[in-house]
Tab-separated table of C-alpha atoms and ligand atoms in Angstrom:
chain	number	residue	atom	x	y	z
A	261	LYS	CA	-29.178	17.356	-19.526
A	262	PRO	CA	-27.553	15.830	-22.615
A	263	LEU	CA	-23.995	14.606	-22.088
A	264	ARG	CA	-21.265	15.725	-24.444
A	265	ILE	CA	-18.503	13.890	-26.309
A	266	ASP	CA	-15.942	15.931	-28.243
A	267	VAL	CA	-13.656	14.059	-30.636
A	268	PHE	CA	-10.572	15.912	-31.910
A	269	PRO	CA	-9.434	14.387	-35.237
A	270	SER	CA	-6.600	16.919	-35.418
A	271	ALA	CA	-5.208	15.870	-32.027
A	272	PRO	CA	-3.578	12.484	-32.654
A	273	ILE	CA	-2.350	10.398	-29.719
A	274	ALA	CA	-0.514	7.667	-31.697
A	275	ASP	CA	-1.221	4.858	-34.125
A	276	VAL	CA	-3.087	2.040	-32.422
A	277	SER	CA	-0.710	-0.906	-32.119
A	278	PRO	CA	-2.339	-4.035	-33.597
A	279	LEU	CA	-0.619	-5.968	-30.807
A	280	ILE	CA	-3.116	-4.621	-28.249
A	281	PHE	CA	-5.415	-7.391	-29.501
A	282	SER	CA	-2.980	-10.145	-28.510
A	283	GLY	CA	-3.738	-13.276	-26.529
A	284	PHE	CA	-2.227	-15.618	-23.988
A	285	ILE	CA	-2.325	-19.399	-23.632
A	286	GLU	CA	-1.015	-21.070	-20.494
A	287	HIS	CA	-0.684	-24.698	-19.458
A	288	LEU	CA	-3.533	-24.304	-17.021
A	289	GLY	CA	-6.841	-26.113	-16.768
A	290	ARG	CA	-8.300	-26.725	-20.243
A	291	CYS	CA	-6.494	-23.898	-22.050
A	292	ILE	CA	-3.952	-25.969	-23.985
A	293	TYR	CA	-5.426	-29.444	-23.511
A	294	GLY	CA	-9.075	-28.933	-24.409
A	295	GLY	CA	-8.704	-25.518	-26.072
A	296	ILE	CA	-5.724	-25.644	-28.429
A	297	LEU	CA	-5.512	-29.433	-28.619
A	298	PRO	CA	-8.489	-31.679	-27.974
A	299	SER	CA	-8.552	-32.978	-24.445
A	300	THR	CA	-7.565	-36.618	-24.080
A	301	ARG	CA	-8.550	-36.881	-20.449
A	302	THR	CA	-11.379	-34.665	-19.420
A	303	THR	CA	-14.589	-33.229	-20.826
A	304	PHE	CA	-16.389	-29.948	-20.108
A	305	PRO	CA	-17.277	-29.019	-17.338
A	306	TYR	CA	-14.559	-31.157	-15.776
A	307	THR	CA	-10.958	-29.977	-15.542
A	308	PRO	CA	-7.580	-31.623	-14.822
A	309	ARG	CA	-7.941	-30.946	-11.082
A	310	ASN	CA	-11.499	-32.241	-11.172
A	311	PRO	CA	-11.396	-34.988	-13.834
A	312	CYS	CA	-14.530	-36.535	-15.301
A	313	PRO	CA	-15.499	-40.137	-14.685
A	314	GLN	CA	-14.172	-42.363	-17.491
A	315	ASP	CA	-17.657	-43.113	-18.842
A	316	GLN	CA	-18.398	-39.396	-19.298
A	317	PHE	CA	-15.348	-38.633	-21.398
A	318	VAL	CA	-16.206	-37.538	-24.971
A	319	GLU	CA	-13.539	-37.542	-27.639
A	320	THR	CA	-13.301	-34.672	-30.161
A	321	PRO	CA	-13.947	-36.167	-33.641
A	322	LYS	CA	-10.935	-36.184	-35.993
A	323	GLU	CA	-12.724	-34.061	-38.614
A	324	LEU	CA	-12.804	-31.171	-36.124
A	325	LEU	CA	-8.991	-31.185	-35.966
A	326	THR	CA	-6.277	-29.877	-38.303
A	327	ALA	CA	-3.682	-32.267	-39.756
A	328	GLU	CA	-1.428	-31.344	-36.812
A	329	GLY	CA	-4.198	-32.225	-34.356
A	330	PHE	CA	-5.196	-28.667	-33.332
A	331	ARG	CA	-8.839	-27.759	-32.740
A	332	LYS	CA	-10.075	-26.092	-35.939
A	333	ASP	CA	-12.938	-24.231	-34.279
A	334	VAL	CA	-10.789	-22.373	-31.745
A	335	LEU	CA	-8.104	-21.683	-34.325
A	336	GLU	CA	-10.669	-20.182	-36.699
A	337	VAL	CA	-12.264	-17.911	-34.104
A	338	ILE	CA	-8.853	-16.662	-32.962
A	339	ARG	CA	-7.488	-16.168	-36.485
A	340	ASP	CA	-10.484	-15.185	-38.603
A	341	GLU	CA	-12.855	-13.480	-36.176
A	342	LEU	CA	-10.818	-12.014	-33.319
A	343	LYS	CA	-7.731	-11.645	-35.580
A	344	VAL	CA	-5.374	-12.117	-32.638
A	345	PRO	CA	-1.957	-10.917	-33.868
A	346	MET	CA	0.329	-12.319	-31.139
A	347	MET	CA	0.176	-15.150	-28.609
A	348	ARG	CA	2.017	-15.292	-25.273
A	349	TRP	CA	3.009	-18.754	-23.996
A	350	PRO	CA	3.619	-20.973	-21.918
A	351	GLY	CA	2.663	-19.006	-18.776
A	352	GLY	CA	1.821	-17.305	-16.524
A	353	ASN	CA	2.668	-18.918	-13.243
A	354	TYR	CA	3.229	-22.197	-15.083
A	355	VAL	CA	6.428	-20.963	-16.703
A	356	SER	CA	8.276	-20.491	-13.421
A	357	SER	CA	8.980	-24.223	-13.193
A	358	TYR	CA	8.821	-25.085	-16.908
A	359	HIS	CA	11.852	-26.643	-18.561
A	360	TRP	CA	11.463	-26.242	-22.299
A	361	GLU	CA	13.583	-29.272	-23.194
A	362	ASP	CA	10.883	-31.464	-21.609
A	363	GLY	CA	8.569	-30.342	-24.422
A	364	VAL	CA	10.623	-31.030	-27.560
A	365	GLY	CA	11.547	-34.180	-29.486
A	366	PRO	CA	9.604	-37.413	-29.960
A	367	LYS	CA	6.333	-37.225	-28.016
A	368	GLU	CA	6.593	-40.722	-26.600
A	369	GLN	CA	9.882	-39.783	-24.946
A	370	ARG	CA	8.634	-36.579	-23.336
A	371	LYS	CA	8.611	-36.572	-19.557
A	372	ARG	CA	5.370	-36.277	-17.639
A	373	ARG	CA	6.003	-33.800	-14.806
A	374	PRO	CA	4.267	-32.596	-11.660
A	375	GLU	CA	3.000	-29.068	-12.291
A	376	LEU	CA	3.693	-26.747	-9.378
A	377	ALA	CA	1.760	-23.567	-10.148
A	378	TRP	CA	-1.709	-25.047	-10.561
A	379	GLY	CA	-1.297	-28.480	-9.019
A	380	PHE	CA	-1.808	-30.908	-11.906
A	381	GLU	CA	0.417	-33.021	-14.154
A	382	GLU	CA	1.955	-31.862	-17.397
A	383	SER	CA	2.283	-34.335	-20.275
A	384	ASN	CA	4.520	-32.003	-22.313
A	385	GLU	CA	2.623	-33.078	-25.404
A	386	PHE	CA	2.427	-29.404	-26.413
A	387	GLY	CA	5.879	-27.788	-26.478
A	388	THR	CA	7.868	-25.223	-28.427
A	389	ASP	CA	7.499	-26.784	-31.890
A	390	GLU	CA	3.772	-27.338	-31.434
A	391	PHE	CA	3.356	-23.761	-30.209
A	392	ILE	CA	5.161	-22.415	-33.268
A	393	ALA	CA	3.190	-24.669	-35.613
A	394	TRP	CA	-0.055	-23.449	-34.010
A	395	CYS	CA	1.054	-19.793	-34.253
A	396	ARG	CA	1.810	-20.227	-37.959
A	397	GLN	CA	-1.679	-21.570	-38.552
A	398	ALA	CA	-3.277	-18.901	-36.389
A	399	ARG	CA	-1.124	-16.177	-38.036
A	400	CYS	CA	0.040	-15.104	-34.582
A	401	GLU	CA	3.448	-13.724	-33.702
A	402	PRO	CA	4.877	-15.956	-30.946
A	403	TYR	CA	5.823	-14.356	-27.628
A	404	ILE	CA	7.634	-16.676	-25.209
A	405	CYS	CA	8.000	-16.027	-21.502
A	406	LEU	CA	11.213	-17.354	-19.914
A	407	ASN	CA	11.445	-19.371	-16.715
A	408	MET	CA	13.127	-17.079	-14.198
A	409	GLY	CA	11.959	-19.234	-11.269
A	410	THR	CA	13.691	-22.611	-11.505
A	411	GLY	CA	15.258	-21.925	-14.915
A	412	THR	CA	18.891	-21.040	-15.532
A	413	LEU	CA	20.415	-18.489	-17.867
A	414	ALA	CA	22.079	-21.319	-19.818
A	415	GLU	CA	18.680	-22.919	-20.395
A	416	ALA	CA	17.221	-19.605	-21.561
A	417	LEU	CA	20.096	-19.076	-23.994
A	418	HIS	CA	19.608	-22.578	-25.352
A	419	TRP	CA	15.894	-21.870	-25.851
A	420	VAL	CA	16.637	-18.703	-27.835
A	421	GLU	CA	19.262	-20.599	-29.866
A	422	TYR	CA	16.769	-23.428	-30.444
A	423	CYS	CA	14.145	-21.003	-31.740
A	424	ASN	CA	16.229	-18.459	-33.593
A	425	GLY	CA	19.637	-20.015	-34.335
A	426	THR	CA	20.625	-20.056	-38.004
A	427	GLY	CA	24.153	-21.462	-37.619
A	428	ASP	CA	25.521	-24.978	-37.462
A	429	THR	CA	25.098	-25.194	-33.673
A	430	TYR	CA	23.690	-27.909	-31.430
A	431	TYR	CA	20.299	-26.387	-30.497
A	432	ALA	CA	19.672	-24.872	-33.941
A	433	ASN	CA	20.305	-28.317	-35.430
A	434	LEU	CA	18.087	-29.946	-32.802
A	435	ARG	CA	15.251	-27.644	-33.902
A	436	ARG	CA	15.861	-28.516	-37.554
A	437	ARG	CA	15.605	-32.204	-36.667
A	438	ASN	CA	12.538	-31.853	-34.455
A	439	ALA	CA	10.560	-29.396	-36.542
A	440	GLY	CA	11.635	-30.925	-39.860
A	441	ARG	CA	12.458	-27.577	-41.447
A	442	ASP	CA	15.478	-25.370	-41.825
A	443	GLU	CA	13.966	-21.943	-41.130
A	444	PRO	CA	14.232	-20.643	-37.583
A	445	HIS	CA	11.092	-20.229	-35.494
A	446	ASN	CA	12.050	-16.565	-35.360
A	447	VAL	CA	10.644	-15.699	-31.946
A	448	LYS	CA	11.107	-11.966	-31.613
A	449	TYR	CA	9.447	-11.275	-28.248
A	450	TRP	CA	10.799	-12.822	-25.008
A	451	GLY	CA	9.533	-12.124	-21.504
A	452	LEU	CA	12.039	-11.998	-18.649
A	453	GLY	CA	9.987	-14.037	-16.176
A	454	ASN	CA	6.406	-13.960	-14.955
A	455	GLU	CA	5.159	-12.177	-11.806
A	456	VAL	CA	8.487	-12.869	-10.092
A	457	TRP	CA	7.260	-10.537	-7.307
A	458	GLY	CA	4.319	-12.804	-6.341
A	459	PRO	CA	4.456	-14.995	-3.212
A	460	TRP	CA	2.571	-17.677	-5.230
A	461	GLN	CA	5.382	-17.841	-7.737
A	462	VAL	CA	7.900	-20.683	-7.830
A	463	GLY	CA	11.119	-18.768	-7.167
A	464	GLN	CA	9.787	-15.440	-5.888
A	465	GLN	CA	12.508	-12.777	-5.734
A	466	THR	CA	12.941	-9.279	-4.369
A	467	ALA	CA	12.896	-6.404	-6.847
A	468	PRO	CA	16.659	-5.625	-6.574
A	469	ASP	CA	17.567	-9.330	-6.916
A	470	TYR	CA	15.282	-9.798	-9.904
A	471	ALA	CA	16.448	-6.608	-11.583
A	472	GLU	CA	20.146	-7.514	-11.325
A	473	LYS	CA	19.487	-11.038	-12.555
A	474	ALA	CA	17.298	-9.853	-15.437
A	475	ARG	CA	20.029	-7.387	-16.411
A	476	ARG	CA	22.553	-10.206	-16.720
A	477	TRP	CA	20.058	-12.335	-18.658
A	478	ALA	CA	19.153	-9.483	-21.008
A	479	HIS	CA	22.795	-8.819	-21.767
A	480	ALA	CA	23.482	-12.478	-22.605
A	481	ILE	CA	20.274	-13.020	-24.597
A	482	LYS	CA	21.050	-10.038	-26.817
A	483	LEU	CA	24.465	-11.615	-27.501
A	484	ILE	CA	22.774	-14.756	-28.821
A	485	ASP	CA	20.236	-12.746	-30.841
A	486	PRO	CA	20.506	-8.933	-30.869
A	487	SER	CA	17.249	-8.631	-32.807
A	488	VAL	CA	14.979	-9.918	-30.023
A	489	LYS	CA	12.705	-7.629	-28.029
A	490	LEU	CA	12.870	-8.163	-24.280
A	491	VAL	CA	10.022	-7.567	-21.867
A	492	ALA	CA	10.860	-6.857	-18.222
A	493	CYS	CA	8.620	-8.359	-15.570
A	494	GLY	CA	6.697	-5.480	-14.047
A	495	GLU	CA	3.908	-5.595	-11.463
A	496	THR	CA	0.828	-3.392	-11.790
A	497	GLY	CA	2.691	-0.393	-13.194
A	498	LEU	CA	2.434	1.717	-10.056
A	499	ASP	CA	4.278	-0.439	-7.532
A	500	GLN	CA	7.673	-0.015	-5.938
A	501	TRP	CA	8.632	-3.171	-7.863
A	502	ASP	CA	7.979	-1.362	-11.161
A	503	SER	CA	10.055	1.605	-10.089
A	504	THR	CA	13.061	-0.470	-8.954
A	505	VAL	CA	13.002	-2.764	-11.970
A	506	LEU	CA	12.711	0.131	-14.427
A	507	ASP	CA	15.583	2.024	-12.816
A	508	VAL	CA	17.890	-0.976	-13.295
A	509	LEU	CA	16.614	-2.349	-16.610
A	510	VAL	CA	15.588	0.698	-18.632
A	511	ASP	CA	18.683	0.527	-20.842
A	512	LYS	CA	18.488	-3.253	-21.322
A	513	VAL	CA	14.864	-3.971	-22.245
A	514	ASP	CA	12.380	-2.870	-24.890
A	515	LEU	CA	9.141	-3.160	-22.955
A	516	HIS	CA	7.947	-3.206	-19.353
A	517	SER	CA	5.081	-5.540	-18.490
A	518	ILE	CA	1.989	-4.920	-16.387
A	519	HIS	CA	-0.543	-7.465	-15.086
A	520	LEU	CA	-3.921	-6.337	-13.831
A	521	TYR	CA	-7.330	-7.960	-13.659
A	522	THR	CA	-10.643	-6.343	-12.873
A	523	GLY	CA	-13.735	-8.032	-11.530
A	524	PHE	CA	-12.235	-9.571	-8.406
A	525	GLY	CA	-15.422	-10.403	-6.566
A	526	PRO	CA	-16.154	-9.561	-2.954
A	527	ARG	CA	-15.144	-12.464	-0.699
A	528	ASP	CA	-18.266	-11.649	1.282
A	529	ARG	CA	-20.976	-12.780	-1.131
A	530	SER	CA	-23.582	-10.554	0.564
A	531	GLN	CA	-21.723	-7.693	-1.145
A	532	GLN	CA	-22.561	-9.000	-4.598
A	533	GLU	CA	-24.703	-5.993	-5.438
A	534	LYS	CA	-21.478	-4.030	-5.680
A	535	GLU	CA	-20.205	-6.295	-8.434
A	536	TYR	CA	-21.526	-4.160	-11.276
A	537	GLY	CA	-19.516	-1.116	-10.232
A	538	ARG	CA	-16.381	-3.077	-9.462
A	539	SER	CA	-16.490	-4.812	-12.783
A	540	VAL	CA	-17.578	-2.107	-15.193
A	541	TYR	CA	-15.575	0.771	-13.734
A	542	GLY	CA	-12.511	-1.320	-12.781
A	543	PRO	CA	-10.492	-0.508	-15.935
A	544	ASP	CA	-10.411	3.138	-14.840
A	545	ALA	CA	-7.810	2.080	-12.251
A	546	ALA	CA	-5.784	0.378	-14.991
A	547	GLU	CA	-5.579	3.676	-16.836
A	548	TYR	CA	-4.242	5.327	-13.725
A	549	SER	CA	-1.637	2.556	-13.427
A	550	LEU	CA	-0.547	3.326	-16.966
A	551	GLU	CA	-0.256	7.020	-16.251
A	552	ILE	CA	1.952	6.295	-13.236
A	553	ALA	CA	4.002	3.718	-15.183
A	554	ARG	CA	4.577	6.359	-17.861
A	555	GLY	CA	6.102	8.613	-15.198
A	556	LEU	CA	8.267	5.814	-13.775
A	557	ILE	CA	9.552	4.907	-17.245
A	558	ASN	CA	10.436	8.501	-18.031
A	559	LYS	CA	12.081	8.993	-14.629
A	560	ALA	CA	14.308	5.960	-15.307
A	561	ARG	CA	15.040	7.164	-18.875
A	562	VAL	CA	16.018	10.614	-17.673
A	563	ALA	CA	18.319	9.170	-14.981
A	564	LYS	CA	20.182	7.038	-17.541
A	565	GLN	CA	19.760	9.394	-20.498
A	566	ILE	CA	17.981	6.782	-22.590
A	567	GLN	CA	16.550	8.152	-25.838
A	568	LYS	CA	14.667	5.092	-27.025
A	569	PRO	CA	11.090	4.822	-25.792
A	570	ILE	CA	10.158	1.955	-23.480
A	571	LYS	CA	6.629	0.782	-24.162
A	572	ILE	CA	4.212	-1.187	-22.027
A	573	ALA	CA	3.375	-4.829	-22.635
A	574	PHE	CA	0.121	-5.234	-20.704
A	575	ASP	CA	0.717	-8.937	-21.082
A	576	GLU	CA	-2.030	-10.087	-18.741
A	577	TRP	CA	-5.312	-8.233	-18.483
A	578	GLY	CA	-8.911	-9.248	-18.273
A	579	VAL	CA	-11.939	-9.808	-16.111
A	580	TRP	CA	-11.420	-12.420	-13.413
A	581	ASP	CA	-13.311	-13.089	-10.238
A	582	GLU	CA	-10.818	-15.306	-8.416
A	583	THR	CA	-13.546	-16.584	-6.099
A	584	VAL	CA	-15.323	-17.996	-9.184
A	585	GLY	CA	-12.487	-18.917	-11.561
A	586	THR	CA	-10.369	-21.070	-9.235
A	587	ALA	CA	-7.497	-23.518	-9.754
A	588	GLU	CA	-9.962	-26.293	-8.910
A	589	ASN	CA	-12.167	-25.499	-11.924
A	590	GLY	CA	-9.278	-24.518	-14.186
A	591	LEU	CA	-10.198	-20.809	-13.873
A	592	GLU	CA	-13.301	-21.344	-16.003
A	593	GLN	CA	-15.629	-18.442	-15.488
A	594	PHE	CA	-19.027	-17.700	-16.969
A	595	TYR	CA	-19.289	-14.028	-17.771
A	596	ASN	CA	-22.320	-11.805	-17.666
A	597	PHE	CA	-23.241	-8.719	-19.650
A	598	ALA	CA	-21.673	-6.340	-17.112
A	599	ASP	CA	-18.357	-8.146	-17.665
A	600	ALA	CA	-18.662	-7.401	-21.401
A	601	LEU	CA	-19.013	-3.701	-20.570
A	602	ALA	CA	-15.847	-3.950	-18.475
A	603	MET	CA	-14.105	-5.497	-21.461
A	604	ALA	CA	-15.125	-2.564	-23.665
A	605	SER	CA	-13.770	-0.152	-21.057
A	606	TRP	CA	-10.461	-2.047	-20.904
A	607	LEU	CA	-10.109	-1.716	-24.677
A	608	ASN	CA	-10.973	1.993	-24.517
A	609	VAL	CA	-8.067	2.378	-22.081
A	610	PHE	CA	-5.590	0.691	-24.448
A	611	VAL	CA	-6.729	2.817	-27.389
A	612	ARG	CA	-6.538	6.058	-25.383
A	613	GLN	CA	-3.050	5.062	-24.175
A	614	SER	CA	-1.817	4.117	-27.647
A	615	ASP	CA	1.347	6.158	-27.285
A	616	LEU	CA	2.394	3.946	-24.356
A	617	VAL	CA	0.799	0.526	-24.774
A	618	ASP	CA	2.408	-1.489	-27.522
A	619	ILE	CA	1.208	-4.954	-26.497
A	620	ALA	CA	-1.815	-6.133	-24.539
A	621	CYS	CA	-2.457	-9.873	-24.106
A	622	LEU	CA	-5.923	-10.826	-22.994
A	623	ALA	CA	-5.691	-13.436	-20.238
A	624	GLN	CA	-6.549	-15.870	-21.501
A	625	SER	CA	-7.487	-16.914	-25.046
A	626	VAL	CA	-9.495	-20.078	-24.446
A	627	ASN	CA	-11.272	-21.747	-21.516
A	628	VAL	CA	-9.211	-20.082	-18.774
A	629	ILE	CA	-10.949	-16.792	-17.742
A	630	SER	CA	-11.710	-16.504	-21.423
A	631	PRO	CA	-14.343	-15.232	-23.869
A	632	LEU	CA	-14.263	-18.742	-25.398
A	633	ILE	CA	-15.328	-21.968	-23.690
A	634	THR	CA	-15.028	-25.288	-25.503
A	635	SER	CA	-16.956	-28.523	-25.334
A	636	PRO	CA	-15.475	-31.561	-27.126
A	637	THR	CA	-17.337	-30.482	-30.271
A	638	GLY	CA	-17.937	-26.742	-30.119
A	639	VAL	CA	-17.060	-23.247	-28.895
A	640	LEU	CA	-19.266	-21.066	-26.736
A	641	LYS	CA	-18.839	-17.327	-27.323
A	642	GLN	CA	-19.243	-15.648	-23.979
A	643	THR	CA	-20.408	-12.056	-23.516
A	644	LEU	CA	-16.758	-10.924	-23.466
A	645	TYR	CA	-16.260	-12.060	-27.040
A	646	TYR	CA	-18.384	-9.306	-28.582
A	647	PRO	CA	-16.603	-6.104	-27.496
A	648	LEU	CA	-13.312	-7.788	-28.309
A	649	TYR	CA	-14.589	-8.675	-31.773
A	650	LEU	CA	-15.787	-5.112	-32.412
A	651	PHE	CA	-12.592	-3.442	-31.225
A	652	SER	CA	-10.317	-5.861	-33.047
A	653	ASN	CA	-12.211	-5.472	-36.311
A	654	TYR	CA	-12.935	-1.728	-36.272
A	655	MET	CA	-10.398	-0.005	-34.026
A	656	ARG	CA	-7.108	-1.315	-35.425
A	657	GLY	CA	-5.020	0.155	-38.189
A	658	GLY	CA	-5.817	3.775	-37.365
A	659	THR	CA	-4.678	6.622	-35.169
A	660	ALA	CA	-6.110	7.137	-31.715
A	661	VAL	CA	-7.271	10.735	-31.298
A	662	LYS	CA	-8.087	12.849	-28.264
A	663	VAL	CA	-11.576	12.705	-26.858
A	664	GLN	CA	-13.151	14.923	-24.227
A	665	ILE	CA	-16.162	13.775	-22.247
A	666	ASP	CA	-18.598	15.738	-20.170
A	667	SER	CA	-20.320	13.147	-17.998
A	668	PRO	CA	-21.467	12.598	-14.441
A	669	VAL	CA	-19.342	10.267	-12.362
A	670	PHE	CA	-19.945	6.884	-10.788
A	671	THR	CA	-19.921	7.282	-7.026
A	672	GLY	CA	-20.251	3.629	-6.014
A	673	GLU	CA	-17.432	1.372	-4.969
A	674	THR	CA	-14.856	0.371	-7.557
A	675	LEU	CA	-11.781	-1.778	-7.234
A	676	PRO	CA	-9.308	-0.926	-5.858
A	677	ALA	CA	-11.033	1.764	-3.820
A	678	TRP	CA	-7.801	3.376	-2.632
A	679	ILE	CA	-6.787	4.142	-6.199
A	680	SER	CA	-10.131	5.757	-6.950
A	681	SER	CA	-9.858	7.868	-3.827
A	682	ILE	CA	-6.633	9.411	-5.129
A	683	LYS	CA	-7.487	9.538	-8.822
A	684	GLY	CA	-11.101	10.609	-8.501
A	685	PRO	CA	-14.195	8.653	-9.519
A	686	PRO	CA	-14.713	7.161	-12.976
A	687	ARG	CA	-17.192	8.734	-15.388
A	688	HIS	CA	-20.346	7.035	-16.578
A	689	LEU	CA	-19.485	7.665	-20.213
A	690	ASP	CA	-16.328	5.959	-21.402
A	691	VAL	CA	-15.140	6.749	-24.923
A	692	SER	CA	-12.205	6.253	-27.261
A	693	ALA	CA	-11.850	7.204	-30.920
A	694	VAL	CA	-9.730	6.044	-33.830
A	695	LEU	CA	-9.245	7.860	-37.105
A	696	HIS	CA	-8.679	5.898	-40.280
A	697	GLY	CA	-7.508	8.016	-43.195
A	698	GLY	CA	-8.032	11.762	-43.459
A	699	THR	CA	-9.511	14.330	-41.139
A	700	SER	CA	-12.407	15.487	-43.325
A	701	LEU	CA	-15.626	15.669	-41.386
A	702	ARG	CA	-18.164	15.215	-44.128
A	703	ILE	CA	-19.921	12.190	-42.735
A	704	ALA	CA	-21.718	10.107	-45.348
A	705	GLU	CA	-23.135	7.298	-43.315
A	706	VAL	CA	-22.857	5.781	-39.858
A	707	GLU	CA	-22.653	2.081	-39.040
A	708	VAL	CA	-24.015	1.449	-35.569
A	709	HIS	CA	-22.927	-1.659	-33.660
A	710	GLU	CA	-24.690	-2.011	-30.369
A	711	LEU	CA	-24.211	-4.354	-27.448
A	712	TRP	CA	-27.022	-4.191	-24.957
A	713	HIS	CA	-29.209	-6.371	-22.807
A	714	PRO	CA	-31.809	-5.222	-20.247
A	715	ASP	CA	-30.304	-7.569	-17.658
A	716	VAL	CA	-26.670	-6.860	-16.780
A	717	LYS	CA	-26.408	-10.275	-15.135
A	718	VAL	CA	-27.415	-12.296	-18.198
A	719	ARG	CA	-24.940	-14.848	-19.555
A	720	ASN	CA	-24.598	-16.656	-22.861
A	721	GLY	CA	-25.015	-20.420	-22.682
A	722	TRP	CA	-24.715	-23.363	-25.066
A	723	GLY	CA	-27.214	-22.599	-27.844
A	724	LYS	CA	-28.401	-19.513	-25.966
A	725	ASP	CA	-26.783	-16.331	-27.333
A	726	GLU	CA	-28.459	-13.776	-25.080
A	727	VAL	CA	-25.784	-11.189	-25.813
A	728	THR	CA	-24.766	-10.539	-29.440
A	729	VAL	CA	-24.072	-7.439	-31.549
A	730	ARG	CA	-26.983	-5.652	-33.214
A	731	SER	CA	-25.759	-3.749	-36.291
A	732	SER	CA	-27.615	-1.128	-38.323
A	733	LYS	CA	-26.994	1.915	-40.531
A	734	SER	CA	-27.970	5.482	-39.835
A	735	SER	CA	-27.465	8.933	-41.227
A	736	TRP	CA	-25.316	11.301	-39.166
A	737	LYS	CA	-26.964	12.942	-36.135
A	738	SER	CA	-25.430	15.391	-33.738
A	739	GLU	CA	-27.457	13.898	-30.900
A	740	TRP	CA	-27.395	10.198	-30.153
A	741	THR	CA	-29.350	8.295	-27.577
A	742	PHE	CA	-27.479	5.370	-26.089
A	743	LYS	CA	-29.269	2.746	-24.058
A	744	GLU	CA	-28.506	2.463	-20.353
A	745	HIS	CA	-25.522	0.176	-19.563
A	746	SER	CA	-24.741	-0.360	-23.248
A	747	PHE	CA	-21.714	-0.342	-25.516
A	748	THR	CA	-22.064	1.295	-28.937
A	749	LEU	CA	-19.448	1.444	-31.646
A	750	LEU	CA	-20.075	4.060	-34.326
A	751	VAL	CA	-18.245	3.780	-37.637
A	752	LEU	CA	-18.446	7.145	-39.374
A	753	ASP	CA	-17.895	6.855	-43.101
A	754	ILE	CA	-16.153	10.152	-43.922
B	729	AHR	O1	-3.864	-15.799	-15.991
B	729	AHR	C1	-3.896	-16.517	-14.798
B	729	AHR	C2	-2.707	-16.217	-13.901
B	729	AHR	O2	-2.780	-14.912	-13.436
B	729	AHR	C3	-1.336	-16.288	-14.537
B	729	AHR	O3	-0.826	-17.576	-14.555
B	729	AHR	C4	-0.516	-15.429	-13.625
B	729	AHR	O4	0.585	-14.856	-14.293
B	729	AHR	C5	-1.496	-14.424	-13.071
B	729	AHR	O5	-1.402	-14.304	-11.720
């Protein structure tokens, strides 16, 4: 029996925020050193925790770098192909023991520090001014996460003053000296800590303790710069932590963050057959998290009579099998075609939830659980790259509209199973729709962009692009045949 998709152009959800295509770079593995800057110590496939023998180290040639020393290839893919509009930095777990003053000023005077989150050493060669310089080149809005682990409020205020101060004050002048320009860095988005709830975090706190502290910080930060947007540290959107934090912070912050990854592999490797379901249908649980977070936000707004909407910053999302991408290998993971389908489903979720999700930062943008893997001289586009490319290029700048799907459901195991058992199983067909321009339905022509491979386990390798987009044109049909386990993006020229 044919399945049915109904798209309702006259039922808008909200404009799709361009910031749902944002990224994240953390001082972890080869993300910064090897991805943003060339590595000076280790060469693919080695990582800081597993360094390469001296005689195997390959330097990145100078002509592959910008005048500032950034990798041109990564910068170009992020700016010109994926069109990433915002970048979150410096962590992640890393930020919870990061002291920003270690990373500014003359490079030869910067302190080399032990790194506590991932167990390596940090040279501090890449700090605030380098991040801003990179963002300018990449045309990304900077989004800085504050250290609420070992950091103090005074330090955070100094960081905001350093970035945004326009007066004749110490840290604003320090920035002018270091960056060699008068204009402020103008960092609008600031995160109030990272995963402060996690036992792995340096400086883990309870929800009430964190919420009270973040309230004090938010108040003070808005005194230094009332124009900033503050992001509260949430958990997965449906946890008690989210509820407590929202109740206390709803009147002090602009966004509430969520972190969720799909694709966590079974620890028992004999269960690998279940990977397809866990990976591809995992984002369904993320949508449920968002629906619950929406309720928690509105509950907190009603209690405090807050008119202004609080949006979600899904500031870490992605596909990560933590038994494969480990601290030892710098969280470098090779993705298969099924993972690309999961990626498409994740992006469908953000489009469908456009009225709630303002920011989504893919974790991470290069090398670390990323669509992009670098060698000293090139970039490998993993399977994940392609759905991201299609969504970022075709689904932004429009209005998400309601879609109704009639489809059988997936009855296998998904992750986390307990969520599925309450929510109900995910459907085989997963669809989102964006309307650009008017609502006329005279369809002239259809561009068809298809992502498919007969083997869901196939991966892209160096010089071996097994998975790429196949694009063609078609006239309009009311019946379409989609290949099994495929992703198709239809652009209707109306
Ligand atoms: O993205 C990798 C890690 O995942 C981040 O450092 C942390 O915030 C999350 O647990």
